[in-house]
Tab-separated table of C-alpha atoms in Angstrom:
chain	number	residue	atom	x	y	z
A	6	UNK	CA	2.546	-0.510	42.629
A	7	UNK	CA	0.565	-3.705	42.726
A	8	UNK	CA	0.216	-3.694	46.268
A	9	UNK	CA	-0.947	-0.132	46.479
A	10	UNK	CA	-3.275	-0.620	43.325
A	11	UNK	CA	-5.686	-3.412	42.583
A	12	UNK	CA	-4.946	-5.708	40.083
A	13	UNK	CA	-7.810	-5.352	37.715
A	14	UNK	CA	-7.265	-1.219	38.125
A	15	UNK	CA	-4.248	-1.694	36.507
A	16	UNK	CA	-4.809	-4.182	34.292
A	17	UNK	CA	-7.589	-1.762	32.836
A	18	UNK	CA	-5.482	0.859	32.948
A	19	UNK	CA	-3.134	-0.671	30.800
A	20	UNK	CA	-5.362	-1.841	28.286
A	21	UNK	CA	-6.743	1.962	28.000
A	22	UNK	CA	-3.054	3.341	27.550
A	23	UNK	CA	-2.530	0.190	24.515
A	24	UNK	CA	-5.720	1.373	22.969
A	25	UNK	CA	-5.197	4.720	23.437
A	26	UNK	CA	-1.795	4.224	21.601
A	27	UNK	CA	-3.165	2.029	18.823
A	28	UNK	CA	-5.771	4.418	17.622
A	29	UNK	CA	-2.907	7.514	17.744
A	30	UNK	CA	-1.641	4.796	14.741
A	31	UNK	CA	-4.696	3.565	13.868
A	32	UNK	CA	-5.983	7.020	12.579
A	33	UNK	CA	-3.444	9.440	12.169
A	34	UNK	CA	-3.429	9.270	8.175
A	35	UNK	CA	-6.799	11.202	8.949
A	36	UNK	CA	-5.470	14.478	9.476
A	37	UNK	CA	-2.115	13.311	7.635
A	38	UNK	CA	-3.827	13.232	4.594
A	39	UNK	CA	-4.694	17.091	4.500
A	40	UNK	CA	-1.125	18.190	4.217
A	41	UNK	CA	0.302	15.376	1.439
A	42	UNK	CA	-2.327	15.137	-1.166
A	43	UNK	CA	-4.913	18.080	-2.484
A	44	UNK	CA	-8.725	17.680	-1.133
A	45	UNK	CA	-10.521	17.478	-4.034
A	46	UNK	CA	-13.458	19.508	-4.539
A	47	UNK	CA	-12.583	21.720	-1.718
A	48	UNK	CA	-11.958	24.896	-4.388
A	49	UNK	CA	-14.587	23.740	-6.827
A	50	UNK	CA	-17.041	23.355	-4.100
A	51	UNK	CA	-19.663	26.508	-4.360
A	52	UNK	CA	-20.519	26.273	-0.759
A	53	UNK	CA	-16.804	26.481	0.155
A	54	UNK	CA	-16.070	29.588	2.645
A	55	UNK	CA	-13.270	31.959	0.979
A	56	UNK	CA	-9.584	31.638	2.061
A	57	UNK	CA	-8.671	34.075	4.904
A	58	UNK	CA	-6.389	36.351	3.286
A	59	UNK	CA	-3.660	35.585	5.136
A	60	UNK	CA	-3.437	32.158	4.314
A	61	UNK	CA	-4.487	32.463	0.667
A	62	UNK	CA	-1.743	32.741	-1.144
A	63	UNK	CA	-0.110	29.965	0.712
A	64	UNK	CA	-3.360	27.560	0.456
A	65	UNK	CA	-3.602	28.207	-3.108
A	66	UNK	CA	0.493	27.384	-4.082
A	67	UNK	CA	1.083	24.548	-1.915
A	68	UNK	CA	2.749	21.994	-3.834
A	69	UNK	CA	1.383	18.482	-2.336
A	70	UNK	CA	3.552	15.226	-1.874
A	71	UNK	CA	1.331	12.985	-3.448
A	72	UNK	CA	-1.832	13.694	-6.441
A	73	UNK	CA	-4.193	10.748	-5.795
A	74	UNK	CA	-8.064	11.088	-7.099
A	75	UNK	CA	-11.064	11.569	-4.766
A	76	UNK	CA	-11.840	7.858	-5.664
A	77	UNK	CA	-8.371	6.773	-4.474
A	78	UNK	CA	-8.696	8.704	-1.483
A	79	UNK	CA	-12.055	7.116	-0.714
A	80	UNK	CA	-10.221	3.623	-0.904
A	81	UNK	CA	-7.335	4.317	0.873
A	82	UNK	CA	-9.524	5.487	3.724
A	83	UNK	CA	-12.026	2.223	3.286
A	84	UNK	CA	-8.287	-0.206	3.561
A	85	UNK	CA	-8.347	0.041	7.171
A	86	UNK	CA	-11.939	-1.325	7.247
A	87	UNK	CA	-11.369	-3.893	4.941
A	88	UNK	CA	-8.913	-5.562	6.814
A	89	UNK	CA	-10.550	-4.676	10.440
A	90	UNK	CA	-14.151	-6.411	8.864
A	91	UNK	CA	-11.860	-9.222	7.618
A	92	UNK	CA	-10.633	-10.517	11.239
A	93	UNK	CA	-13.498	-9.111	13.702
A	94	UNK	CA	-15.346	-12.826	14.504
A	95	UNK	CA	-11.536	-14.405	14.033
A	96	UNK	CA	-10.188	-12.284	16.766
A	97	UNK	CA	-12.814	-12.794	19.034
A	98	UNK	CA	-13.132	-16.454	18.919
A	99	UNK	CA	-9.779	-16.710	19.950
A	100	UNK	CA	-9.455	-15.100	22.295
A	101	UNK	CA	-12.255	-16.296	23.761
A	102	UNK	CA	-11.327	-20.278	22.748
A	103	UNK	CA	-7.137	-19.007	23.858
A	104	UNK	CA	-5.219	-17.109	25.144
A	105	UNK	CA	-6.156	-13.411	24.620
A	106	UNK	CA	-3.289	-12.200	26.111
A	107	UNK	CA	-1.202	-13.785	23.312
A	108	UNK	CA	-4.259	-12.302	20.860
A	109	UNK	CA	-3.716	-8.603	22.626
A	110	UNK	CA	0.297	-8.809	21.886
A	111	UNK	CA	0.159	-9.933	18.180
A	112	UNK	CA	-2.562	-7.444	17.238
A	113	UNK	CA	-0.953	-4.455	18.718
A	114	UNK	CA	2.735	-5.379	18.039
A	115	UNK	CA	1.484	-6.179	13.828
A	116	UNK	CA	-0.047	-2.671	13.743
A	117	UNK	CA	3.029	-1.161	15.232
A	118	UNK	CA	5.028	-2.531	12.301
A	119	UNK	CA	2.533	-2.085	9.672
A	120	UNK	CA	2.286	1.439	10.596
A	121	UNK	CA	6.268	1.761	10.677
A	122	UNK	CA	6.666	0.802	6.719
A	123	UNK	CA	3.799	2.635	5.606
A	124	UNK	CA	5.712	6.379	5.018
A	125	UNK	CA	8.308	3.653	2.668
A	126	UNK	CA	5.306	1.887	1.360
A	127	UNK	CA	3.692	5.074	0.244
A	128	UNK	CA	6.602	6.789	-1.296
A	129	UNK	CA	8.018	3.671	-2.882
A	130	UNK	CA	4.489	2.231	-4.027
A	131	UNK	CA	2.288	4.971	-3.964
A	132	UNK	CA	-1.263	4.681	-3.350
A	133	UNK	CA	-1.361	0.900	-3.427
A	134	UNK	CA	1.594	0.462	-0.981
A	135	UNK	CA	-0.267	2.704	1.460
A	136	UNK	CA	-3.468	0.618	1.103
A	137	UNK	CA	-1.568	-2.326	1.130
A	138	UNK	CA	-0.387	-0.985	4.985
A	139	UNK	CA	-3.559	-0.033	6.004
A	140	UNK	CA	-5.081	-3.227	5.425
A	141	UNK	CA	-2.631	-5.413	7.584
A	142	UNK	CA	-2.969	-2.143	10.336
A	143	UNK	CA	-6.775	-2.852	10.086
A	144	UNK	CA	-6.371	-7.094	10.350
A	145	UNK	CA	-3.960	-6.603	13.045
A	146	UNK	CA	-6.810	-4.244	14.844
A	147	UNK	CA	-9.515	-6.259	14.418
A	148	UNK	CA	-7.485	-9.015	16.668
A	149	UNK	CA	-5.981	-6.601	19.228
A	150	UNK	CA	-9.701	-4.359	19.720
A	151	UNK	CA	-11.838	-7.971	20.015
A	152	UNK	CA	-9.574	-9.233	22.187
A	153	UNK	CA	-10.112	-6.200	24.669
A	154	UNK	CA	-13.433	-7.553	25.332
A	155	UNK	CA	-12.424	-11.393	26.325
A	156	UNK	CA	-9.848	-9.218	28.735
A	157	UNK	CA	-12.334	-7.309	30.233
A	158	UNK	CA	-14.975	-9.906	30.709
A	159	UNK	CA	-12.370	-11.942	32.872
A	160	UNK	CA	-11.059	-9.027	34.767
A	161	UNK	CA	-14.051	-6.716	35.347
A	162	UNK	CA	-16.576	-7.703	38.003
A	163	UNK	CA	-20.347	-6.947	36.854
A	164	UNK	CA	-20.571	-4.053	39.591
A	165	UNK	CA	-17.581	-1.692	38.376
A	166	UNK	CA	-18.210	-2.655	34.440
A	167	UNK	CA	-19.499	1.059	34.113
A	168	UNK	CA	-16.705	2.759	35.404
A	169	UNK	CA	-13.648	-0.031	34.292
A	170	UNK	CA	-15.156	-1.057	31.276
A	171	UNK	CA	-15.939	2.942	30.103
A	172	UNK	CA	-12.130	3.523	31.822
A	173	UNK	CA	-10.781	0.413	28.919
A	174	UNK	CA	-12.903	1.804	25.800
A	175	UNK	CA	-12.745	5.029	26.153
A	176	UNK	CA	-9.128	4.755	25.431
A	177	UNK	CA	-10.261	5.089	22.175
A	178	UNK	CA	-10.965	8.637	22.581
A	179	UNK	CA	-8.172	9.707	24.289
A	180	UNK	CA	-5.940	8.036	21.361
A	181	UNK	CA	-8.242	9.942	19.027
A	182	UNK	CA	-7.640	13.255	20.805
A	183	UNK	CA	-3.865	12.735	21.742
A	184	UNK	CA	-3.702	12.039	18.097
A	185	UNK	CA	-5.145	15.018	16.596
A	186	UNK	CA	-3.888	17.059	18.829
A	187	UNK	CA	-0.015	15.974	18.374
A	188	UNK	CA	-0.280	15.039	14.754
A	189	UNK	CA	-1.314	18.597	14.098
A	190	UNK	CA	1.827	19.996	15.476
A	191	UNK	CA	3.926	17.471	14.123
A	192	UNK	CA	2.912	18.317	10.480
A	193	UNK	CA	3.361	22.052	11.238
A	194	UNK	CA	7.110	21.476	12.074
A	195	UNK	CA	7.895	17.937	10.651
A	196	UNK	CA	8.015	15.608	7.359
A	197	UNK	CA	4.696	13.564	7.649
A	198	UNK	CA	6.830	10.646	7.972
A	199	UNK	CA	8.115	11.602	11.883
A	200	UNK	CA	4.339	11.136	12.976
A	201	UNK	CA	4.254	7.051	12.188
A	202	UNK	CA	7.993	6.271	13.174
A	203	UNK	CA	7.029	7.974	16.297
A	204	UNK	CA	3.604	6.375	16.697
A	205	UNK	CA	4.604	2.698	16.295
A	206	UNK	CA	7.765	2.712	18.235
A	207	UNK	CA	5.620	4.377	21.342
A	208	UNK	CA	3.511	1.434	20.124
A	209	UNK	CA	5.676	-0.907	20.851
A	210	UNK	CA	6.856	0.152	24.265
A	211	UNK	CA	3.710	-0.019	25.145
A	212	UNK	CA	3.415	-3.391	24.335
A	213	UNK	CA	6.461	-4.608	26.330
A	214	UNK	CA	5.361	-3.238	29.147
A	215	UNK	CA	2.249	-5.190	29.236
A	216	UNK	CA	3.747	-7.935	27.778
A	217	UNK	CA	6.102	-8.250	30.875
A	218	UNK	CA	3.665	-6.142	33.699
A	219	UNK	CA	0.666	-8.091	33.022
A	220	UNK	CA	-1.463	-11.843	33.502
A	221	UNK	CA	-3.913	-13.316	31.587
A	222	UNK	CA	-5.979	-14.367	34.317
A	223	UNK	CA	-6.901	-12.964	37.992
A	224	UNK	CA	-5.667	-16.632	38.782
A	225	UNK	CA	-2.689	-16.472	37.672
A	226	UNK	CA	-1.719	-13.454	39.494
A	227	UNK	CA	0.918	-14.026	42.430
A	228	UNK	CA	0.599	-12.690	45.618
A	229	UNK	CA	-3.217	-10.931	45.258
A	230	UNK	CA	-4.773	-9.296	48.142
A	231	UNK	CA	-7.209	-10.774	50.186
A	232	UNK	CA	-9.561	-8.401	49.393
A	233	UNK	CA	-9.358	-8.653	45.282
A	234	UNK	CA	-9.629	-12.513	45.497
A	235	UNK	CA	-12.697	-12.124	47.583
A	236	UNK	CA	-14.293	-10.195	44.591
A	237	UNK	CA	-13.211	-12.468	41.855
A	238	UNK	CA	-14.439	-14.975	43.935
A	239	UNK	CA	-17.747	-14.143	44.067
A	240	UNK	CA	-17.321	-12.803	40.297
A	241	UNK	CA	-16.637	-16.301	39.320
A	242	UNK	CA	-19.377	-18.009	41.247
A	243	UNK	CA	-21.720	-15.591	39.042
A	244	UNK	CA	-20.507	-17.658	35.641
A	245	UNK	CA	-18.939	-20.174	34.317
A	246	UNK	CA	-15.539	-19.853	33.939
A	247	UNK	CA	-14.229	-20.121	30.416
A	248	UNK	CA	-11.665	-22.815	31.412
A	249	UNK	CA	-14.739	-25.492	31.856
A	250	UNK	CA	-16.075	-25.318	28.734
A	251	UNK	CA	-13.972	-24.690	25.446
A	252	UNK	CA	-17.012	-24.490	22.870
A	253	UNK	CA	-18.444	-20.993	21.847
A	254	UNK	CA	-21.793	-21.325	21.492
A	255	UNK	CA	-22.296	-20.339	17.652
A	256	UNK	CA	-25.502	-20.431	16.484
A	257	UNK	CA	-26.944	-19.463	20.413
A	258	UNK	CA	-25.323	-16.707	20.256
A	259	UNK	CA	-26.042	-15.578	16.442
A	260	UNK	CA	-30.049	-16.313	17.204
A	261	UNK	CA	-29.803	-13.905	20.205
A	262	UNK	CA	-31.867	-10.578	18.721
A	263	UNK	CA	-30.321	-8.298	21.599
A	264	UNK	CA	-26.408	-9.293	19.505
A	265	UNK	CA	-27.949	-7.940	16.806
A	266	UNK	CA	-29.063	-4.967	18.681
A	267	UNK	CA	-25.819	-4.385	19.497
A	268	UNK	CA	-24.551	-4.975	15.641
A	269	UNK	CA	-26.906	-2.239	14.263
A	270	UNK	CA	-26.199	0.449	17.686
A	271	UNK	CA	-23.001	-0.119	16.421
A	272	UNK	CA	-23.762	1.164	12.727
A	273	UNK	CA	-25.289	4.477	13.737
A	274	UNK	CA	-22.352	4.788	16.322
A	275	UNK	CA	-19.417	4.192	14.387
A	276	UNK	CA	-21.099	6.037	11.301
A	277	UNK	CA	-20.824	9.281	13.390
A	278	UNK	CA	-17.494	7.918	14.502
A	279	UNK	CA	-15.667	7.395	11.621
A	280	UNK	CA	-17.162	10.182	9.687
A	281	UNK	CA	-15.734	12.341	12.280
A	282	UNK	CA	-12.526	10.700	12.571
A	283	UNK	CA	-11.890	10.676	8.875
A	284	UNK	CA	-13.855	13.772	7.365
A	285	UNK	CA	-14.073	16.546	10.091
A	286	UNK	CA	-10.318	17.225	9.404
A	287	UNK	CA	-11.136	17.572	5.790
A	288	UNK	CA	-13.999	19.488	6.031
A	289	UNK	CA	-12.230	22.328	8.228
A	290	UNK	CA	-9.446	22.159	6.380
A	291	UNK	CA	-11.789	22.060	2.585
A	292	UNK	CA	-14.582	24.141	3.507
A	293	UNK	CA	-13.922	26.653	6.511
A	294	UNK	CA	-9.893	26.570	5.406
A	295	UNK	CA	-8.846	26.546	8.928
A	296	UNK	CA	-4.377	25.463	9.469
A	297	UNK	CA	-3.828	22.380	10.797
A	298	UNK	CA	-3.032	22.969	14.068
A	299	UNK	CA	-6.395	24.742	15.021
A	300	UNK	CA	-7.722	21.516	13.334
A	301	UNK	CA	-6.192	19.573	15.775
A	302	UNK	CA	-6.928	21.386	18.827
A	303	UNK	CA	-10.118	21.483	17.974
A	304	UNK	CA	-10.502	17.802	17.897
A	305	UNK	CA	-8.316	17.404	20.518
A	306	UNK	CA	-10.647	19.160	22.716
A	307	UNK	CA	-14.030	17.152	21.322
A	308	UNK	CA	-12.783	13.870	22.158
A	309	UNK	CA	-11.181	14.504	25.622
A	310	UNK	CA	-15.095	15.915	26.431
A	311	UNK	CA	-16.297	12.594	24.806
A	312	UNK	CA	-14.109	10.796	27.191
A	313	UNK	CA	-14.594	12.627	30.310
A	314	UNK	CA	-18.030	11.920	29.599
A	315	UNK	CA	-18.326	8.390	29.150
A	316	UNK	CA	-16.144	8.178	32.596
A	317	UNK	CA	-18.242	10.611	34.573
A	318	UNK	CA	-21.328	8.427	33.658
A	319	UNK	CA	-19.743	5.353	33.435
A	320	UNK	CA	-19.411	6.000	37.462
A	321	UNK	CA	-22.793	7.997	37.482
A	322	UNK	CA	-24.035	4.609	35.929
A	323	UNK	CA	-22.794	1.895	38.432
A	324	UNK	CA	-23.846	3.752	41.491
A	325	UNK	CA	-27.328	3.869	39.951
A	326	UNK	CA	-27.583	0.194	39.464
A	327	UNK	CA	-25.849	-0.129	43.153
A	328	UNK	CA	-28.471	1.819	44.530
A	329	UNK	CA	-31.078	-0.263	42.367
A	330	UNK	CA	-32.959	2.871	41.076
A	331	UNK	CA	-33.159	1.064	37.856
A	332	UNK	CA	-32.471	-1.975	36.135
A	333	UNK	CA	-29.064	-2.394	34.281
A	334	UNK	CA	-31.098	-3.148	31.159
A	335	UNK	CA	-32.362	0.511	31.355
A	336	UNK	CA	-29.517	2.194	32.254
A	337	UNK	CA	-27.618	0.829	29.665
A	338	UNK	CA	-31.306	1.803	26.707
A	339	UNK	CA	-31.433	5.344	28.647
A	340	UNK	CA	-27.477	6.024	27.926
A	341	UNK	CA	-27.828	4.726	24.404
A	342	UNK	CA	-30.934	6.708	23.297
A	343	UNK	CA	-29.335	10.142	24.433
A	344	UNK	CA	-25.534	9.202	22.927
A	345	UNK	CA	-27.796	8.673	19.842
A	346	UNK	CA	-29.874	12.067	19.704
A	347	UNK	CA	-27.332	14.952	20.137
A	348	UNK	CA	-24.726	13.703	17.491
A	349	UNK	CA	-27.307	13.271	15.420
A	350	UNK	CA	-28.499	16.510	15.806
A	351	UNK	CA	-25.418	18.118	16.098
A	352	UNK	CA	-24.080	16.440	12.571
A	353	UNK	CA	-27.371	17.804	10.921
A	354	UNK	CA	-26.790	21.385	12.476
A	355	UNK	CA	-23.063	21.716	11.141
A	356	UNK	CA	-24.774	21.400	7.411
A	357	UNK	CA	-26.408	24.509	7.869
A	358	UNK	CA	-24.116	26.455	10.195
A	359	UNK	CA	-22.260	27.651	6.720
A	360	UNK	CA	-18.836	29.753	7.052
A	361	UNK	CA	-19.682	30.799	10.992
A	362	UNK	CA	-16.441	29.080	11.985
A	363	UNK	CA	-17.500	29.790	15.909
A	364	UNK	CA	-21.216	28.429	15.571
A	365	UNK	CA	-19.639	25.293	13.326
A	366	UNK	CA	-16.519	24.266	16.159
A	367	UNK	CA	-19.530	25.027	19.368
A	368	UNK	CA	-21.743	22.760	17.430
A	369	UNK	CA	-19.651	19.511	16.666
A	370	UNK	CA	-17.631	20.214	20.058
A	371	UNK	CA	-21.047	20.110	22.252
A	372	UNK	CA	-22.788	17.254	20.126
A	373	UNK	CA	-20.051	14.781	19.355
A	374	UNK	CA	-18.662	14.645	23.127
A	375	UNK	CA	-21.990	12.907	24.127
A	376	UNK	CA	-21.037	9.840	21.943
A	377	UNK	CA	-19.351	9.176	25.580
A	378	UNK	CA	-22.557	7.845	25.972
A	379	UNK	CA	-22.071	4.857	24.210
A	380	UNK	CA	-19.385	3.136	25.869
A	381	UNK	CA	-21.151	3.000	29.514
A	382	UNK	CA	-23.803	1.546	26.807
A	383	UNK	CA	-23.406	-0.230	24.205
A	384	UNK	CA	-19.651	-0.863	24.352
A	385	UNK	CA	-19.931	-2.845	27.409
A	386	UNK	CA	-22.909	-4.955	26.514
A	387	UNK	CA	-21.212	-7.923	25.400
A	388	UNK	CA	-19.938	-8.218	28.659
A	389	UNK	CA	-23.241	-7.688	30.015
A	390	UNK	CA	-24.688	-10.550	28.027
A	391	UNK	CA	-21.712	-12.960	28.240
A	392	UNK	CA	-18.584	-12.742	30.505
A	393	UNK	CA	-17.219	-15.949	29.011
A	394	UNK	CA	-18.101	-14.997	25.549
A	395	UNK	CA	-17.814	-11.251	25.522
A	396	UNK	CA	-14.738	-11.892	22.131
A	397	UNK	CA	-17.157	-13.348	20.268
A	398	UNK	CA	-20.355	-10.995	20.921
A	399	UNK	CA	-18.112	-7.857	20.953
A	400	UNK	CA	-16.565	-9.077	17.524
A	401	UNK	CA	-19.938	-9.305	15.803
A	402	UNK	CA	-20.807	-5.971	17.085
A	403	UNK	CA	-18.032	-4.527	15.864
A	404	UNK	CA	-18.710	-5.674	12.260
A	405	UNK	CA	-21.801	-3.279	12.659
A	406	UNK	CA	-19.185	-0.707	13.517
A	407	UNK	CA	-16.816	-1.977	10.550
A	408	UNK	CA	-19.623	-1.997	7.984
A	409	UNK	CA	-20.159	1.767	8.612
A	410	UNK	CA	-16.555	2.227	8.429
A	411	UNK	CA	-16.340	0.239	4.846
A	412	UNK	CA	-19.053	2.659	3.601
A	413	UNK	CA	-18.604	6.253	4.909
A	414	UNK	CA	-15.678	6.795	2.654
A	415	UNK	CA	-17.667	5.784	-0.508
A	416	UNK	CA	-20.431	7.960	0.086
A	417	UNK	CA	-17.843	11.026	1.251
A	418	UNK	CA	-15.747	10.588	-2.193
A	419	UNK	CA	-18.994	9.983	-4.520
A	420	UNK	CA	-20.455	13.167	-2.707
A	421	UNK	CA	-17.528	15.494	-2.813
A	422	UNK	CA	-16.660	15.907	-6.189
A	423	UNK	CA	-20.015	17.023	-7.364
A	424	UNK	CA	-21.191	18.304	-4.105
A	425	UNK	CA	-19.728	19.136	-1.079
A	426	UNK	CA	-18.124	18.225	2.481
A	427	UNK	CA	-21.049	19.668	4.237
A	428	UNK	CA	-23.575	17.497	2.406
A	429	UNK	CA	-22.082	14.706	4.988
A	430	UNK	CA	-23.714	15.899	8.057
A	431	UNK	CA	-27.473	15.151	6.873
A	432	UNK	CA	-27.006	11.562	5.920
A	433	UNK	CA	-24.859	11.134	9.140
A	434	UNK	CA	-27.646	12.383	11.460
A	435	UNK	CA	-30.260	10.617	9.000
A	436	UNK	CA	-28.856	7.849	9.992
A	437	UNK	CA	-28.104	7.615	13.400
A	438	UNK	CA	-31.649	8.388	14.040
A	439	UNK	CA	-32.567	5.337	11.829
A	440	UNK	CA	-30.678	2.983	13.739
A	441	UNK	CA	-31.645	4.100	16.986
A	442	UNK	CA	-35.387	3.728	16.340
A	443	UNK	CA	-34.621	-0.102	14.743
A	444	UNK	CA	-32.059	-0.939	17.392
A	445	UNK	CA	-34.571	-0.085	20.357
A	446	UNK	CA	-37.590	-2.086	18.823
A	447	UNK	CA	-35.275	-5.147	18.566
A	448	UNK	CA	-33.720	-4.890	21.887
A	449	UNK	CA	-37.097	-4.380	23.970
């Protein structure tokens, strides 16, 4: 395979199939969630469509596994964030400073177990046990995702960064859609339980095989083609190599206004994210009443547009920076203001699309898929910025994305008991057009 495939193809393709796998664990509790413990203020919510009558009788009687508060809920879905916040800058200075390899194995292979105890953790603990696990799943993320960026900006030469680095990140949405998608149809037939043995031992296989399949450096790959030296050749006359110089740059780097661009893109972005990820699920199952496995087909579809379009333009990207037609500075501003305007639209336009279950799925299906634009965007600017010391930028971005992921499920469990789900959409898309107005003036 290696000799019919370049090395840093597979290397990236890899790394998309370990993400892709970690966020199948990392957020599958999402959609869990509906089926084990009630939604509360889904019946007491006035703006709540009625039950089809069909399903009513069985919507209305289900007993649940588990009882736990809107408040509890909002924590449980916060843990995650807690512990991803708590390791970003960690995991990215090492594996910038080390071996981030090592840093991609221990990250992945800790949320693999984490997410293995948590069905015992929750039944045997209850609501702390299963905070407890999500925690230690988000620490062990915040090492494995940071680390994907020291990877990348060894193994990804400037000119294919669109279409590799979109390729790597964009695993994220294929995860999110596998994992909707199958976790919908697991809960239909199975006990809850199946869907995070399953995840974490595919999890693990997945980590084997790029434990043993894989190198941490184009260097220290055996028998590379003439051709793929030639480009990391020239690659590494472009920078310095890591391997000279063993000191990250610190306060450089935290001084640099266009990081801190990249922190608060990151807000808006993983705002829309994360509220998606977490509260869509609820709010069809809550408000419109729609079964589970319509829930996750729905999603399923969203993301795989959201990742077909980050590819598509990831390429569409490259060849217009090969072709010089515009700077890479403005390719990357262009991409970012339009993945910030239609979700934030689209999030405002589910609030008042009310019980038309058609208009509501067309809506978030057409407006969330062009968060695709981010990752030929903003997702790949560390690398842009700093090759050696992409870790360390990406990590700080990510807290951006981390801080929105600490907050959304306050403000979705202090609205929902007096409110209601759909009351989500207009802060969301208040929002993301906030930080896209601040984010551009600091960047320019």
């Amino acid at each position: 395979i290696r000799g019919c495939i370049p090395q840093r193809w597979m290397i990236s393709i890899e790394c998309c199939i370990c993400l892709l796998v970690s966020y199948m664990m990392r957020f599958c509790f999402a959609l869990t969630i509906t089926e084990i413990t009630t939604i509360y203020g889904a019946k007491h919510d006035p703006h709540s469509c009625p039950y089809p009558s069909k399903n009513e009788s069985e919507n209305t009687t289900k007993d649940m596994e588990f009882h736990w508060t809107a408040s509890q809920q909002g924590i449980i879905h916060s843990g995650i964030f807690w512990g991803y916040f708590s390791t970003q800058v960690l995991g990215g200075v090492l594996s910038d400073l080390f071996n981030h390899k090592a840093m991609f194995i221990i990250g992945l292979s800790l949320t693999c177990v984490a997410t293995a105890i948590t069905p015992f953790a929750a039944r045997g603990f209850d609501w702390i046990g299963l905070i407890v696990c999500r925690v230690i799943v988000g620490m062990a993320q915040g090492v494995f995702y940071n680390s994907l960026h020291a990877i990348t900006g060894h193994w990804i030469p400037t000119p294919e960064r669109g279409t590799l680095g979109t390729l790597v990140f964009a695993g994220v949405q294929i995860g999110n859609a596998v994992n909707t998608l199958l976790t919908g149809q697991l809960l239909y037939f199975f006990d809850w339980s199946i869907i995070f043995y399953s995840y974490a031992a595919l999890g693990t296989l997945c980590m084997l095989i790029f434990f043993f399949t894989t190198y941490t450096n184009p260097s220290d790959v055996p028998n590379l083609s003439e051709n793929e030296k030639r480009v990391f050749q020239e690659y590494e006359s472009q920078v310095d190599h890591l391997k000279h110089n063993k000191v990250v740059p610190v306060k450089a780097i935290l001084k640099n206004y266009h990081v801190w661009a990249i922190f608060l893109a990151m807000v808006g972005q993983d705002w829309c994210l994360y509220t998606t990820v977490t509260y869509i699920p609820t709010y069809m199952k809550s408000v419109l009443h729609m079964d589970v496995r319509t829930i996750g087909i729905v999603n399923s579809i969203a993301f795989l547009l959201l990742w077909l379009i980050g590819l598509l333009v990831g390429l569409l990207a490259d060849f217009v920076h090969k072709k010089e037609w515009l700077s890479l500075s403005w390719i990357r501003r262009w991409l970012y203001l339009f993945g910030s305007i239609f979700p934030a639209v689209g999030f405002v336009g589910i609030s008042y699309a009310e019980c038309q279950e058609t208009l509501v799925i067309a809506i978030f299906i057409s407006s969330f898929s062009t968060l695709g634009l981010f990752y030929p965007s903003v997702k790949v600017n560390p690398m842009d910025l700093s090759p050696n010391f992409a870790g360390t930028i990406g990590s700080i971005g990510q807290m951006g994305g981390c801080t929105a992921g600490v907050i959304v499920p306050y403000v979705a469990s202090f609205l929902t008991p007096n409110i209601s789900y759909r009351n989500l959409g207009k802060p969301t898309g208040r929002i993301q057009f906030l930080k896209n107005n601040v984010a551009r003036e600091i960047s320019r």
